[in-house]
JSON list of C-alpha atoms in Angstrom, two decimals:
[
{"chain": "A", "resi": 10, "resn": "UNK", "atom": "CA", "xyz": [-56.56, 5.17, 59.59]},
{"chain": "A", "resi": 11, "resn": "UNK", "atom": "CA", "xyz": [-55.74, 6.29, 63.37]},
{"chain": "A", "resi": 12, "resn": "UNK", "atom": "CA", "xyz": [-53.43, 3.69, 65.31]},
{"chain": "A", "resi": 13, "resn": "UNK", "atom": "CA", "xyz": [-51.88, 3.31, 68.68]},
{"chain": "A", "resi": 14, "resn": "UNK", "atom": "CA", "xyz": [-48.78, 1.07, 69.48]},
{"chain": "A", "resi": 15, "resn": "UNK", "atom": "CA", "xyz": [-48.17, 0.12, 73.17]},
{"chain": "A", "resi": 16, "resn": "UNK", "atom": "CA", "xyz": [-44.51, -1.69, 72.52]},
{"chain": "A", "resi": 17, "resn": "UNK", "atom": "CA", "xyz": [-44.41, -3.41, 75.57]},
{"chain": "A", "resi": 18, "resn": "UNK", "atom": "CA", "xyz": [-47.08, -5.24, 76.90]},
{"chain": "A", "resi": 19, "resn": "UNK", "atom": "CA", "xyz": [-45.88, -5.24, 80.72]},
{"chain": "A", "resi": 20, "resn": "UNK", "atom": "CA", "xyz": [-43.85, -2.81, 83.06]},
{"chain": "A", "resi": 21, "resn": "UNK", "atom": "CA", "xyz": [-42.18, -3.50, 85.87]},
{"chain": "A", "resi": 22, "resn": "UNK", "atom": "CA", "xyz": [-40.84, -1.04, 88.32]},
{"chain": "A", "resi": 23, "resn": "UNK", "atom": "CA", "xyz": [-39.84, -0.51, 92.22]},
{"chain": "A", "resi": 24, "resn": "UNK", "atom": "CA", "xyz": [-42.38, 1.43, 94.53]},
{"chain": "A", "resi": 25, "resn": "UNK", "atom": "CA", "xyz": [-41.03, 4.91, 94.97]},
{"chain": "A", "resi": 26, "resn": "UNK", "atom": "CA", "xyz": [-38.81, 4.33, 91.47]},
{"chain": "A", "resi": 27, "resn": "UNK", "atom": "CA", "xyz": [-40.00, 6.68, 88.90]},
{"chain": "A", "resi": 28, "resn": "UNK", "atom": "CA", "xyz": [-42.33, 4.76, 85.68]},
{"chain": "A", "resi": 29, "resn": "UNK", "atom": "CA", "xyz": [-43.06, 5.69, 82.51]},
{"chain": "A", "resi": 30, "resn": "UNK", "atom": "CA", "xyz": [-45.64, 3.56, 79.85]},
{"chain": "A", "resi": 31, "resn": "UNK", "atom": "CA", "xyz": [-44.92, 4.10, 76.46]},
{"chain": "A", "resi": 32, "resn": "UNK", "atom": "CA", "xyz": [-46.99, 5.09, 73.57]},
{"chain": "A", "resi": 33, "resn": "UNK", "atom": "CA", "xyz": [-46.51, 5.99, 69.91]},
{"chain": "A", "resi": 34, "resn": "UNK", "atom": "CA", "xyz": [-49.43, 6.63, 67.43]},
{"chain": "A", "resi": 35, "resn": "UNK", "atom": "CA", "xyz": [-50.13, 7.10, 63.53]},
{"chain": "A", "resi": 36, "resn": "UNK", "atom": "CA", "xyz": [-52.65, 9.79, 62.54]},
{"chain": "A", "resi": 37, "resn": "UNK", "atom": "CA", "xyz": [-53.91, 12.11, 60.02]},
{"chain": "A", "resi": 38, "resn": "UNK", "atom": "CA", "xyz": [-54.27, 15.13, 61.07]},
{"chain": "A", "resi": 39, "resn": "UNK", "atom": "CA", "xyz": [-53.92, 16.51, 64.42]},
{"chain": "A", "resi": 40, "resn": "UNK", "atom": "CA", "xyz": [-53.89, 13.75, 67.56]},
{"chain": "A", "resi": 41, "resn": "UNK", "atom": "CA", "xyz": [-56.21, 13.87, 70.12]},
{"chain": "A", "resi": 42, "resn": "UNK", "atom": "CA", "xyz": [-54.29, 11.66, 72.56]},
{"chain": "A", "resi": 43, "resn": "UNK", "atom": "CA", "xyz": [-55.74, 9.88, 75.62]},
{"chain": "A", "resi": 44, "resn": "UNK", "atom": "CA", "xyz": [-54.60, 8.12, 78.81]},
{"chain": "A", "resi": 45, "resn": "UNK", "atom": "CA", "xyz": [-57.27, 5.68, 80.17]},
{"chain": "A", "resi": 46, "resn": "UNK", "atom": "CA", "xyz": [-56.82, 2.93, 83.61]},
{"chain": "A", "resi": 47, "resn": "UNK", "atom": "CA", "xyz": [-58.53, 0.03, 83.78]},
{"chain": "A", "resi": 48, "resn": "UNK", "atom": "CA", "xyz": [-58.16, -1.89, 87.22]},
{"chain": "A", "resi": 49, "resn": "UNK", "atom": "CA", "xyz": [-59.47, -5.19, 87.60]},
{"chain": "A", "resi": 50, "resn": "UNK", "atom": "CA", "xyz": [-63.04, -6.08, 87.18]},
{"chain": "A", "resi": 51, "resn": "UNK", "atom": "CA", "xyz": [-63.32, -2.28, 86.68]},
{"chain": "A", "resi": 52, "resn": "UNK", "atom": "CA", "xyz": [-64.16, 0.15, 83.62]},
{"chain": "A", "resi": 53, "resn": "UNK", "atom": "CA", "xyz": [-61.88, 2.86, 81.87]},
{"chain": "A", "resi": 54, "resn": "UNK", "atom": "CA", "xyz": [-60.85, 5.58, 84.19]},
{"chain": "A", "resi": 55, "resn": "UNK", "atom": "CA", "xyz": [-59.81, 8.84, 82.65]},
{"chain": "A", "resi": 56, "resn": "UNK", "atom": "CA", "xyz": [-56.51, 9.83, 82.99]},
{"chain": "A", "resi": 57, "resn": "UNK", "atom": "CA", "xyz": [-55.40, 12.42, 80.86]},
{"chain": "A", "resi": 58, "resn": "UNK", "atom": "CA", "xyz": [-55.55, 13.94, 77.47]},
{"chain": "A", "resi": 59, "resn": "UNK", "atom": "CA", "xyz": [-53.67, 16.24, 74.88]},
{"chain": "A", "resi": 60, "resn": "UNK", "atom": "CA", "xyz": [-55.67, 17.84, 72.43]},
{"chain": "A", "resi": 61, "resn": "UNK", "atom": "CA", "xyz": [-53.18, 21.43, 71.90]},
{"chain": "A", "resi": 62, "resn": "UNK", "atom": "CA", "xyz": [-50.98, 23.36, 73.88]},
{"chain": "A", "resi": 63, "resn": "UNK", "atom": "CA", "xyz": [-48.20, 22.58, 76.35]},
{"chain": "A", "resi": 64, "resn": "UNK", "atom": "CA", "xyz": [-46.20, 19.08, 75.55]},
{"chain": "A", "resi": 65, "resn": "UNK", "atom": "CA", "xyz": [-46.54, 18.04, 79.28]},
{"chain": "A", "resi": 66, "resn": "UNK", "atom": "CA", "xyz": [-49.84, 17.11, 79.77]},
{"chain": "A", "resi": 67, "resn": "UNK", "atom": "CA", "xyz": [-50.60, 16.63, 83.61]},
{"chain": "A", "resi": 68, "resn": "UNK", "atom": "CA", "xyz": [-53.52, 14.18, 84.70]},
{"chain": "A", "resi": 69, "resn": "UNK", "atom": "CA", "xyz": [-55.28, 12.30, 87.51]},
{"chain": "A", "resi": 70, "resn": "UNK", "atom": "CA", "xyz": [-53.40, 10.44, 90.68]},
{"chain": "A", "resi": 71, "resn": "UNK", "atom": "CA", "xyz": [-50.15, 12.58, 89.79]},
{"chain": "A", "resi": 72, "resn": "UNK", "atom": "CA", "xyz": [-49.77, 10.83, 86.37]},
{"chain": "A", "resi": 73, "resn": "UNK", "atom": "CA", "xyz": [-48.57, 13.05, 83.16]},
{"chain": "A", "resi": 74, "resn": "UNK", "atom": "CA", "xyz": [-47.88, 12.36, 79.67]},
{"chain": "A", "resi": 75, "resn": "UNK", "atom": "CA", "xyz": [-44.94, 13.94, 77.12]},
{"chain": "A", "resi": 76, "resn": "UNK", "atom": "CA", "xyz": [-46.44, 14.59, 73.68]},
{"chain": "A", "resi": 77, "resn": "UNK", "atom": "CA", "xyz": [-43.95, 14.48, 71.17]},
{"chain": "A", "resi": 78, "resn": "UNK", "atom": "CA", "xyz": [-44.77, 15.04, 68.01]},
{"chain": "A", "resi": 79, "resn": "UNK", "atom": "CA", "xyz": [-41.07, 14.25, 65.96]},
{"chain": "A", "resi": 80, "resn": "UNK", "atom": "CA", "xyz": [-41.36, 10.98, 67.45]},
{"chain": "A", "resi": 81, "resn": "UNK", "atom": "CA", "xyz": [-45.27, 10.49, 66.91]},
{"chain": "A", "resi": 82, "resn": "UNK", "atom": "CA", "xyz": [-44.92, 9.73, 70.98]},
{"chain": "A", "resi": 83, "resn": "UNK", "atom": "CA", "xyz": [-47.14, 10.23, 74.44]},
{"chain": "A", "resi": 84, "resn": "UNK", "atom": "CA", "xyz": [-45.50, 8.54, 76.71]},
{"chain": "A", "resi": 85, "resn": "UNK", "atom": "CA", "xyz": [-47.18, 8.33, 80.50]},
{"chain": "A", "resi": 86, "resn": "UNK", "atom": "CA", "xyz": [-44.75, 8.86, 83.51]},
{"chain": "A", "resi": 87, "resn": "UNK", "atom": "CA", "xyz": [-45.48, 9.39, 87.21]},
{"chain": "A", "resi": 88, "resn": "UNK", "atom": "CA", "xyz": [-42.27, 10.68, 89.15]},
{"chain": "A", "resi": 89, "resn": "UNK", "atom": "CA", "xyz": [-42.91, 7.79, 92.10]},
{"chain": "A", "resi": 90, "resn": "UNK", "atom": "CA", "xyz": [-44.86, 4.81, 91.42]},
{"chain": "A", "resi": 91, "resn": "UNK", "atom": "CA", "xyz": [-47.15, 3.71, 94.06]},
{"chain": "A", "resi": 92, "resn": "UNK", "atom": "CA", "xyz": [-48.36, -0.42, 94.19]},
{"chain": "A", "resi": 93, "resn": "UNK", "atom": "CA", "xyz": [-52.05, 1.00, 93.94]},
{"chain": "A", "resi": 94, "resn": "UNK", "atom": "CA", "xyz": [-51.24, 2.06, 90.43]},
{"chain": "A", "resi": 95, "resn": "UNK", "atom": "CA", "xyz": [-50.49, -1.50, 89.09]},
{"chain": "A", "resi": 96, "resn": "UNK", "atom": "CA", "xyz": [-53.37, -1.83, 86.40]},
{"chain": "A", "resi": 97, "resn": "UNK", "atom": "CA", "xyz": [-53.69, -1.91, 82.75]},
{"chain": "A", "resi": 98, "resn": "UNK", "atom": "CA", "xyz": [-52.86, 1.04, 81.08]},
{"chain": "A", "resi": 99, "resn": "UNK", "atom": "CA", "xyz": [-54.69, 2.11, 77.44]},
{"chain": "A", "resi": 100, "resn": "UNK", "atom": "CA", "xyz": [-53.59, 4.99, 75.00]},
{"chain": "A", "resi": 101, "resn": "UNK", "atom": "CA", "xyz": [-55.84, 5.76, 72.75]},
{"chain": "A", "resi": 102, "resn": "UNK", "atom": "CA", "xyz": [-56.58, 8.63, 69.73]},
{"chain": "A", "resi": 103, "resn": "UNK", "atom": "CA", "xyz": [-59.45, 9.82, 68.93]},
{"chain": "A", "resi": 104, "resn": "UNK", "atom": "CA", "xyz": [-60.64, 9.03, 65.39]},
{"chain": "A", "resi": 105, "resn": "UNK", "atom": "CA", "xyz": [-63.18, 10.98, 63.39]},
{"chain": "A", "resi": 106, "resn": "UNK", "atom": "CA", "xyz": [-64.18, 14.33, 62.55]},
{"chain": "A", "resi": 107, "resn": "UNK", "atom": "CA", "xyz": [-67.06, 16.90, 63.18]},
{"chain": "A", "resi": 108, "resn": "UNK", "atom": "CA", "xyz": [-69.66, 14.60, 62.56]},
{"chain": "A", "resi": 109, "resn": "UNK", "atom": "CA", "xyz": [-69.07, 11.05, 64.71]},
{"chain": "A", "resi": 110, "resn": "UNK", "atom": "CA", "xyz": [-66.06, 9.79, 66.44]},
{"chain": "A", "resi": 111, "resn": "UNK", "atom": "CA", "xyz": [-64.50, 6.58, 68.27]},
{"chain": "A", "resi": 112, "resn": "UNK", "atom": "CA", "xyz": [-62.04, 6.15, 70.19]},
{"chain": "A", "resi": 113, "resn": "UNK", "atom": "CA", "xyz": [-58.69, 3.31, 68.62]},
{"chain": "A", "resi": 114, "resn": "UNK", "atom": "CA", "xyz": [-57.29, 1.68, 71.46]},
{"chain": "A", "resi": 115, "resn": "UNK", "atom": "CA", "xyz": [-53.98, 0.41, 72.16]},
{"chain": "A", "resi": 116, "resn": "UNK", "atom": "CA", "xyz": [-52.92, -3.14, 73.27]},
{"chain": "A", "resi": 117, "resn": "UNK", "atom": "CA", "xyz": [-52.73, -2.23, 76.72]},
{"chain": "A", "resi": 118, "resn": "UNK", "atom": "CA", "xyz": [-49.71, -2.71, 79.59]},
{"chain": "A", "resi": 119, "resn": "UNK", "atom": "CA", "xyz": [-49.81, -3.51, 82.43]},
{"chain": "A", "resi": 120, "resn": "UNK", "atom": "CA", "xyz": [-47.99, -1.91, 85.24]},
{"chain": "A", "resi": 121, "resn": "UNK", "atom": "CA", "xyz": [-46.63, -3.94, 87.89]},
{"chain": "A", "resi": 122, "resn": "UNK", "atom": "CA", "xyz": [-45.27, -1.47, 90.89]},
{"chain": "A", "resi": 123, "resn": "UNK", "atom": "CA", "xyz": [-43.67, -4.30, 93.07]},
{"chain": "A", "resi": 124, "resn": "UNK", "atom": "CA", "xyz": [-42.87, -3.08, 97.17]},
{"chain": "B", "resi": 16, "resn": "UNK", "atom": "CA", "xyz": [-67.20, 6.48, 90.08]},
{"chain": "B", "resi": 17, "resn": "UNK", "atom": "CA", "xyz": [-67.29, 8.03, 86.33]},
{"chain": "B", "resi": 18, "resn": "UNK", "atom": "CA", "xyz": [-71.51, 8.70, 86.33]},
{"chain": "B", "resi": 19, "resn": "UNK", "atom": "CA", "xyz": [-71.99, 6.09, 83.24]},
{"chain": "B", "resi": 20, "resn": "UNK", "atom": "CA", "xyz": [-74.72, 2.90, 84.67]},
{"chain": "B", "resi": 21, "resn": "UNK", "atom": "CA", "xyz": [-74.54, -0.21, 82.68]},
{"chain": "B", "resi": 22, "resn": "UNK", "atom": "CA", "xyz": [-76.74, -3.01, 83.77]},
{"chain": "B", "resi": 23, "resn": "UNK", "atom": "CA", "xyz": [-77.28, -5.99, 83.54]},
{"chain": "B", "resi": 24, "resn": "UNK", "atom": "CA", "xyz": [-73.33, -6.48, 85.17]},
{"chain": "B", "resi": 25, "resn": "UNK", "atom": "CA", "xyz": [-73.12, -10.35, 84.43]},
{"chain": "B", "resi": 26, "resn": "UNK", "atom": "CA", "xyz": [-74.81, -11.89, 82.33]},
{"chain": "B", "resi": 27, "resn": "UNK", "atom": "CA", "xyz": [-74.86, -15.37, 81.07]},
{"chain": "B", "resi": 28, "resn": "UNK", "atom": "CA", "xyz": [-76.49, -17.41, 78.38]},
{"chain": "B", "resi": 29, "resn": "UNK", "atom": "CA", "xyz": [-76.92, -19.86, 75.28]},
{"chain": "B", "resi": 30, "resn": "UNK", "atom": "CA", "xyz": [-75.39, -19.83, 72.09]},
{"chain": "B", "resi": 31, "resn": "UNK", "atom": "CA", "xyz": [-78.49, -18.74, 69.89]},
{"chain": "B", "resi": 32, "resn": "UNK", "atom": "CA", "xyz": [-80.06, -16.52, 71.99]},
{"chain": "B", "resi": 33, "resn": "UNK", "atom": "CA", "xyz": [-80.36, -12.45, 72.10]},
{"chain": "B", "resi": 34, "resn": "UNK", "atom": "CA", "xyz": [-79.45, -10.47, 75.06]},
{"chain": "B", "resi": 35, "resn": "UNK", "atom": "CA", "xyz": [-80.00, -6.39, 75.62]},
{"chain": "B", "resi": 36, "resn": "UNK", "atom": "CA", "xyz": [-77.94, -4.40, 77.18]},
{"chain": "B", "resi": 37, "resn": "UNK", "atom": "CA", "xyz": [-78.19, -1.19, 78.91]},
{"chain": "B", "resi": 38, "resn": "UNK", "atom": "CA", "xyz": [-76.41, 2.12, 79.39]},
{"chain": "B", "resi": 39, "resn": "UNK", "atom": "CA", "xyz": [-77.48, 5.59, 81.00]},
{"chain": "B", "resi": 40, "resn": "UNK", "atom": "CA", "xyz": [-74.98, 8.11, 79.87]},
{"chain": "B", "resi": 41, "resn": "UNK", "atom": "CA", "xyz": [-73.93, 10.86, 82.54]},
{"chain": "B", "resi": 42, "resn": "UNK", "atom": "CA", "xyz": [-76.09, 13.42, 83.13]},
{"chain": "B", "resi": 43, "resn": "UNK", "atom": "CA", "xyz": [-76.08, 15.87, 80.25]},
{"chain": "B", "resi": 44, "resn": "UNK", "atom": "CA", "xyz": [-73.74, 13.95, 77.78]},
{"chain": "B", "resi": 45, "resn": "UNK", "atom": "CA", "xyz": [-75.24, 13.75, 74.78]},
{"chain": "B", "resi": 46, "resn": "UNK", "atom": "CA", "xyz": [-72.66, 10.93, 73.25]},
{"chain": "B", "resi": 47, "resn": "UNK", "atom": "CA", "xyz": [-73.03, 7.23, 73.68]},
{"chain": "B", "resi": 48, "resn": "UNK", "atom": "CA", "xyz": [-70.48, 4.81, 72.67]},
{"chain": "B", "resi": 49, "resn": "UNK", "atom": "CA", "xyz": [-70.32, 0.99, 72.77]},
{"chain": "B", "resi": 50, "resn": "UNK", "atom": "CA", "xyz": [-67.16, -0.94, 73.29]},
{"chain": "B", "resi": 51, "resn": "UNK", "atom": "CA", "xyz": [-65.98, -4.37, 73.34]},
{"chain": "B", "resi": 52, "resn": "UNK", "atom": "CA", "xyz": [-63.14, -6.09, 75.13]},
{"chain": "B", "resi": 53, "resn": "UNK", "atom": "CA", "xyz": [-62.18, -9.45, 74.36]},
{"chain": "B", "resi": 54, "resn": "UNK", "atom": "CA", "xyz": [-58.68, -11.20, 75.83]},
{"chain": "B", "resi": 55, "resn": "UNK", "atom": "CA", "xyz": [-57.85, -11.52, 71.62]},
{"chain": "B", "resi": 56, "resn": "UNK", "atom": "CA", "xyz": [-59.29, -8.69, 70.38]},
{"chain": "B", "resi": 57, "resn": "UNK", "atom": "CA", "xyz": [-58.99, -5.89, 72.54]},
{"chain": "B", "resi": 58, "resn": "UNK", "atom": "CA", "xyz": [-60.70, -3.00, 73.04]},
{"chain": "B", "resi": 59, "resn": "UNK", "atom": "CA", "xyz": [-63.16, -2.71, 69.86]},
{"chain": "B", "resi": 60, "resn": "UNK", "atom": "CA", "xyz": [-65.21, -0.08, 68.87]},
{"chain": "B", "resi": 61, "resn": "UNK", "atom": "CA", "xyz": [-68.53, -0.79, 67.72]},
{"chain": "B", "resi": 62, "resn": "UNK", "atom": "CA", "xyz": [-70.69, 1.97, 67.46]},
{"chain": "B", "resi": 63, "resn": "UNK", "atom": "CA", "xyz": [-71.83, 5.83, 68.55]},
{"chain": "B", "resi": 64, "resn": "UNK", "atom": "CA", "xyz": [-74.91, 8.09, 68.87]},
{"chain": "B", "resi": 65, "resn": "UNK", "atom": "CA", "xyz": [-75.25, 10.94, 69.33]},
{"chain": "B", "resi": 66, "resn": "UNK", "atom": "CA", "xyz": [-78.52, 12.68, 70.78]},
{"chain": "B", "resi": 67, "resn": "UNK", "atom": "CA", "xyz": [-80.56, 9.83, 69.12]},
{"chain": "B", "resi": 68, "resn": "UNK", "atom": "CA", "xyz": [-78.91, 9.31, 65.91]},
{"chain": "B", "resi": 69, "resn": "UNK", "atom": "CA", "xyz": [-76.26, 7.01, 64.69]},
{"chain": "B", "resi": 70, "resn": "UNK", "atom": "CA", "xyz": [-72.58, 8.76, 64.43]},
{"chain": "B", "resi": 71, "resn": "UNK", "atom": "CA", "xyz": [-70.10, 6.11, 63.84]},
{"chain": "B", "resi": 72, "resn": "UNK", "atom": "CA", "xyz": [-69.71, 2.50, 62.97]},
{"chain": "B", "resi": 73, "resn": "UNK", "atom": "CA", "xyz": [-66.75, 0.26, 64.01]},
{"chain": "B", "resi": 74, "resn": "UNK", "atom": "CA", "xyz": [-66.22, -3.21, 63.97]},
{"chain": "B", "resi": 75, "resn": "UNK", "atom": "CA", "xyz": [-69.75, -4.00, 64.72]},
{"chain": "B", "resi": 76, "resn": "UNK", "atom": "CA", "xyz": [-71.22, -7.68, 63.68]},
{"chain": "B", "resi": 77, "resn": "UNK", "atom": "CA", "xyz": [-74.88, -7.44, 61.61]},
{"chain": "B", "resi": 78, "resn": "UNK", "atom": "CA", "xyz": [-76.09, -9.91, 64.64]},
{"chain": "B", "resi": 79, "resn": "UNK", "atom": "CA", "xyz": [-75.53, -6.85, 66.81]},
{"chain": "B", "resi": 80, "resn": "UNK", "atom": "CA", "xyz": [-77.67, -3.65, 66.81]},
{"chain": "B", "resi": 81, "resn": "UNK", "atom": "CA", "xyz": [-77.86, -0.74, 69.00]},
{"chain": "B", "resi": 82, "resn": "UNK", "atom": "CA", "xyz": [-80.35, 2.43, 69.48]},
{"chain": "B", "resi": 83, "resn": "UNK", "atom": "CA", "xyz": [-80.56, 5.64, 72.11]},
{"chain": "B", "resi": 84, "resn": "UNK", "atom": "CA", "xyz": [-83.53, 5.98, 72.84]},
{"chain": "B", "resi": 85, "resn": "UNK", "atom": "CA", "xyz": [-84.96, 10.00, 73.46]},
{"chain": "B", "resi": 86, "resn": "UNK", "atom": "CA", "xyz": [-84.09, 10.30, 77.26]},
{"chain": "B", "resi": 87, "resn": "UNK", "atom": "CA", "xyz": [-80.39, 9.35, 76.19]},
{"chain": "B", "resi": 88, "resn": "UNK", "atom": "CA", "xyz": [-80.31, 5.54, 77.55]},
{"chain": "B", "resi": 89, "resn": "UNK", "atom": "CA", "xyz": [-79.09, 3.27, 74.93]},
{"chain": "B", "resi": 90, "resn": "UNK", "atom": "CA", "xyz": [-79.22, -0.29, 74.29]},
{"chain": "B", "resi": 91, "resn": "UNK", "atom": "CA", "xyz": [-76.65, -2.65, 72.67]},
{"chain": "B", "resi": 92, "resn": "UNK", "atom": "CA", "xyz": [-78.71, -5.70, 71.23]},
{"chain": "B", "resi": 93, "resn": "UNK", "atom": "CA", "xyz": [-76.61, -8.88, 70.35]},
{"chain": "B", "resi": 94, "resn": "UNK", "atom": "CA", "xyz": [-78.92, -11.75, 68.91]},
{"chain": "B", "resi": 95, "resn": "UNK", "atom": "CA", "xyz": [-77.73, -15.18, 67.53]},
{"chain": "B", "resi": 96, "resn": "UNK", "atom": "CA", "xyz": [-75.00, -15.40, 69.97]},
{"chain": "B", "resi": 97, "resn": "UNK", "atom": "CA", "xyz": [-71.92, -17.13, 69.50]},
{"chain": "B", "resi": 98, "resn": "UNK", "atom": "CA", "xyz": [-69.13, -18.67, 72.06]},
{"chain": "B", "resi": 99, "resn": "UNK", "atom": "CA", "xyz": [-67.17, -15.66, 70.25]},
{"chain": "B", "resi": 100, "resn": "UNK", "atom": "CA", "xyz": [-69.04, -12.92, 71.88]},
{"chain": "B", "resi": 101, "resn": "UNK", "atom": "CA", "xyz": [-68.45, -13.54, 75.30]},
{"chain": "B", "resi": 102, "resn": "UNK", "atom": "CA", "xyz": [-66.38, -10.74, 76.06]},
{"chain": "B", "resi": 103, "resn": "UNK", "atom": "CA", "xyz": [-67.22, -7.44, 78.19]},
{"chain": "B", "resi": 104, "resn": "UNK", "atom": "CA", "xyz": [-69.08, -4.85, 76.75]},
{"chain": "B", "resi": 105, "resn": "UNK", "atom": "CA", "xyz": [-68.47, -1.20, 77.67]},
{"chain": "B", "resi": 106, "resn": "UNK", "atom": "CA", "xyz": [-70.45, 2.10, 76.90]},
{"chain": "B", "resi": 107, "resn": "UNK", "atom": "CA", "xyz": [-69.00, 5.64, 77.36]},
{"chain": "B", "resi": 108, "resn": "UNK", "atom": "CA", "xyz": [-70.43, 8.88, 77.08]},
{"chain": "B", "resi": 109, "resn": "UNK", "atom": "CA", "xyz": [-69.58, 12.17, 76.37]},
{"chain": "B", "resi": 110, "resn": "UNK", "atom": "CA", "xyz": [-70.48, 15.82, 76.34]},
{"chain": "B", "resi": 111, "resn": "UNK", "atom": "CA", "xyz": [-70.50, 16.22, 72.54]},
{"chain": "B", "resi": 112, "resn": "UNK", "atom": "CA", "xyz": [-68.54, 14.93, 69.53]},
{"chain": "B", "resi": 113, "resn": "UNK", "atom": "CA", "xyz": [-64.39, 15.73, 70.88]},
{"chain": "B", "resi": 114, "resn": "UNK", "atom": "CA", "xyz": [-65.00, 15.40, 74.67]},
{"chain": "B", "resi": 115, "resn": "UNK", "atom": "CA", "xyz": [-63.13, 13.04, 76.65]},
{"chain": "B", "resi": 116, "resn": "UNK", "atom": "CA", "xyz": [-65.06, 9.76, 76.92]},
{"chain": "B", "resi": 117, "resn": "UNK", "atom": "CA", "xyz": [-66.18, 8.48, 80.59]},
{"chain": "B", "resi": 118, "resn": "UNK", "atom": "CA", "xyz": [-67.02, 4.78, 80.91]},
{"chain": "B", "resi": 119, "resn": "UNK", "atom": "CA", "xyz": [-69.38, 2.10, 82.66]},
{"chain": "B", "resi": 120, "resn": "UNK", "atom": "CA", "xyz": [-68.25, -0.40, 84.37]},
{"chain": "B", "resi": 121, "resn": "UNK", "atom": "CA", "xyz": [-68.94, -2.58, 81.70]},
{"chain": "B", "resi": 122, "resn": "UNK", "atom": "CA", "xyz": [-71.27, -5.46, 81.42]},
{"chain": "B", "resi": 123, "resn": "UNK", "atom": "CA", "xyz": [-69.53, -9.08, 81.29]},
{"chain": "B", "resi": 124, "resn": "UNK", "atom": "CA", "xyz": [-71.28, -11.59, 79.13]},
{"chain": "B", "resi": 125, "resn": "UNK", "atom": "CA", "xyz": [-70.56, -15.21, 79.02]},
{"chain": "B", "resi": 126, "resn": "UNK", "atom": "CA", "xyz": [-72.13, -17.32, 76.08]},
{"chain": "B", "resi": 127, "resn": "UNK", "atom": "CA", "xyz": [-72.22, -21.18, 77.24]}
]
């Protein structure tokens, strides 16, 4: 079965400083890998996604995501955090074949950007 | 604004009694997915159609039961409720079967 660690459940960094939310995964088969945000009282937003290709996957609000498949890793990074991207942050893989599929979640963090 | 309606947005009732709620995929996707996000649990899958027909089962409770109906809406149906269920319940929809997913903004429910 697909699974998603999130190792630390909250991140703390400086506005301006740059972040990175980690993320390491166990599948079968080739990952489909997925950055969601969730900001309060609010629904998943799409951030980014690796399905083949380049190892630096770049996504939504200047956020971007390492695949590394040695270390199983797809860890999100922004270059300059901004306080509007504090929010919970969810990796997840997509689980499933031709026929159906869902989506395994991660724990979560949540990103503190302090000013 | 990701294109996925979910309505009712709060919703509170009774342990014992049923509750429907409702999702209108974006325009063209084809996919439906429900989700549930408790503080212990996470987020959950619980279940996925696709144009109509059932694709995938998660951790879905037999007091729960979903359908899409032919214009793509779906409904998640949760009867006999429990204190356990409050939670917030997302859908999501996509294009196909490997397209990103795009979610509501979720429906909270509160059993009392």
């Amino acid at each position: 079965a697909q699974s998603v660690a999130q190792p630390e459940d909250q991140v703390n960094v400086a506005e301006g400083n740059p972040l990175t939310v980690k993320c390491t995964y166990s599948v079968s088969g080739n990952p489909y890998l997925f950055w969601y945000v969730q900001y309060p009282n609010r629904g998943l937003q799409f951030l980014l996604k690796y399905i083949t290709g380049d190892n630096l996957v770049k996504g939504s609000y200047g956020f971007e995501a390492e695949f590394n498949k040695s270390q199983t890793s797809f860890h999100l990074k922004k270059p300059s955090a901004l306080v509007s991207d504090s929010a919970l942050y969810f990796c997840a893989v997509r689980d499933g074949g031709n026929y159906g599929q869902n989506f395994v979640f991660g724990p979560g963090t949540r990103l503190s950007v302090l000013p | 604004d990701s294109g996925v309606t979910q309505t009712p947005k709060h919703l509170i009732t009774a342990t014992g009694q049923r509750v429907t709620l409702r999702c209108s995929p974006r325009s063209g996707d084809l996919s439906v997915y429900w989700y549930q996000q408790s503080l212990d649990q996470g987020l959950q899958f619980l279940i996925q159609y696709y144009n109509g027909e059932e694709r995938a089962k998660g951790n879905i409770l037999e007091r729960f039961s979903a359908q899409q109906f032919p214009d793509l809406h779906s409904e998640l149906n949760l009867s006999s409720l429990e204190l356990g269920d409050s939670a917030l319940y997302f859908c999501a929809s996509s294009l196909g079967q490997k397209e990103t997913q795009y979610f509501g903004p979720g429906t909270r429910l509160l059993v009392l």
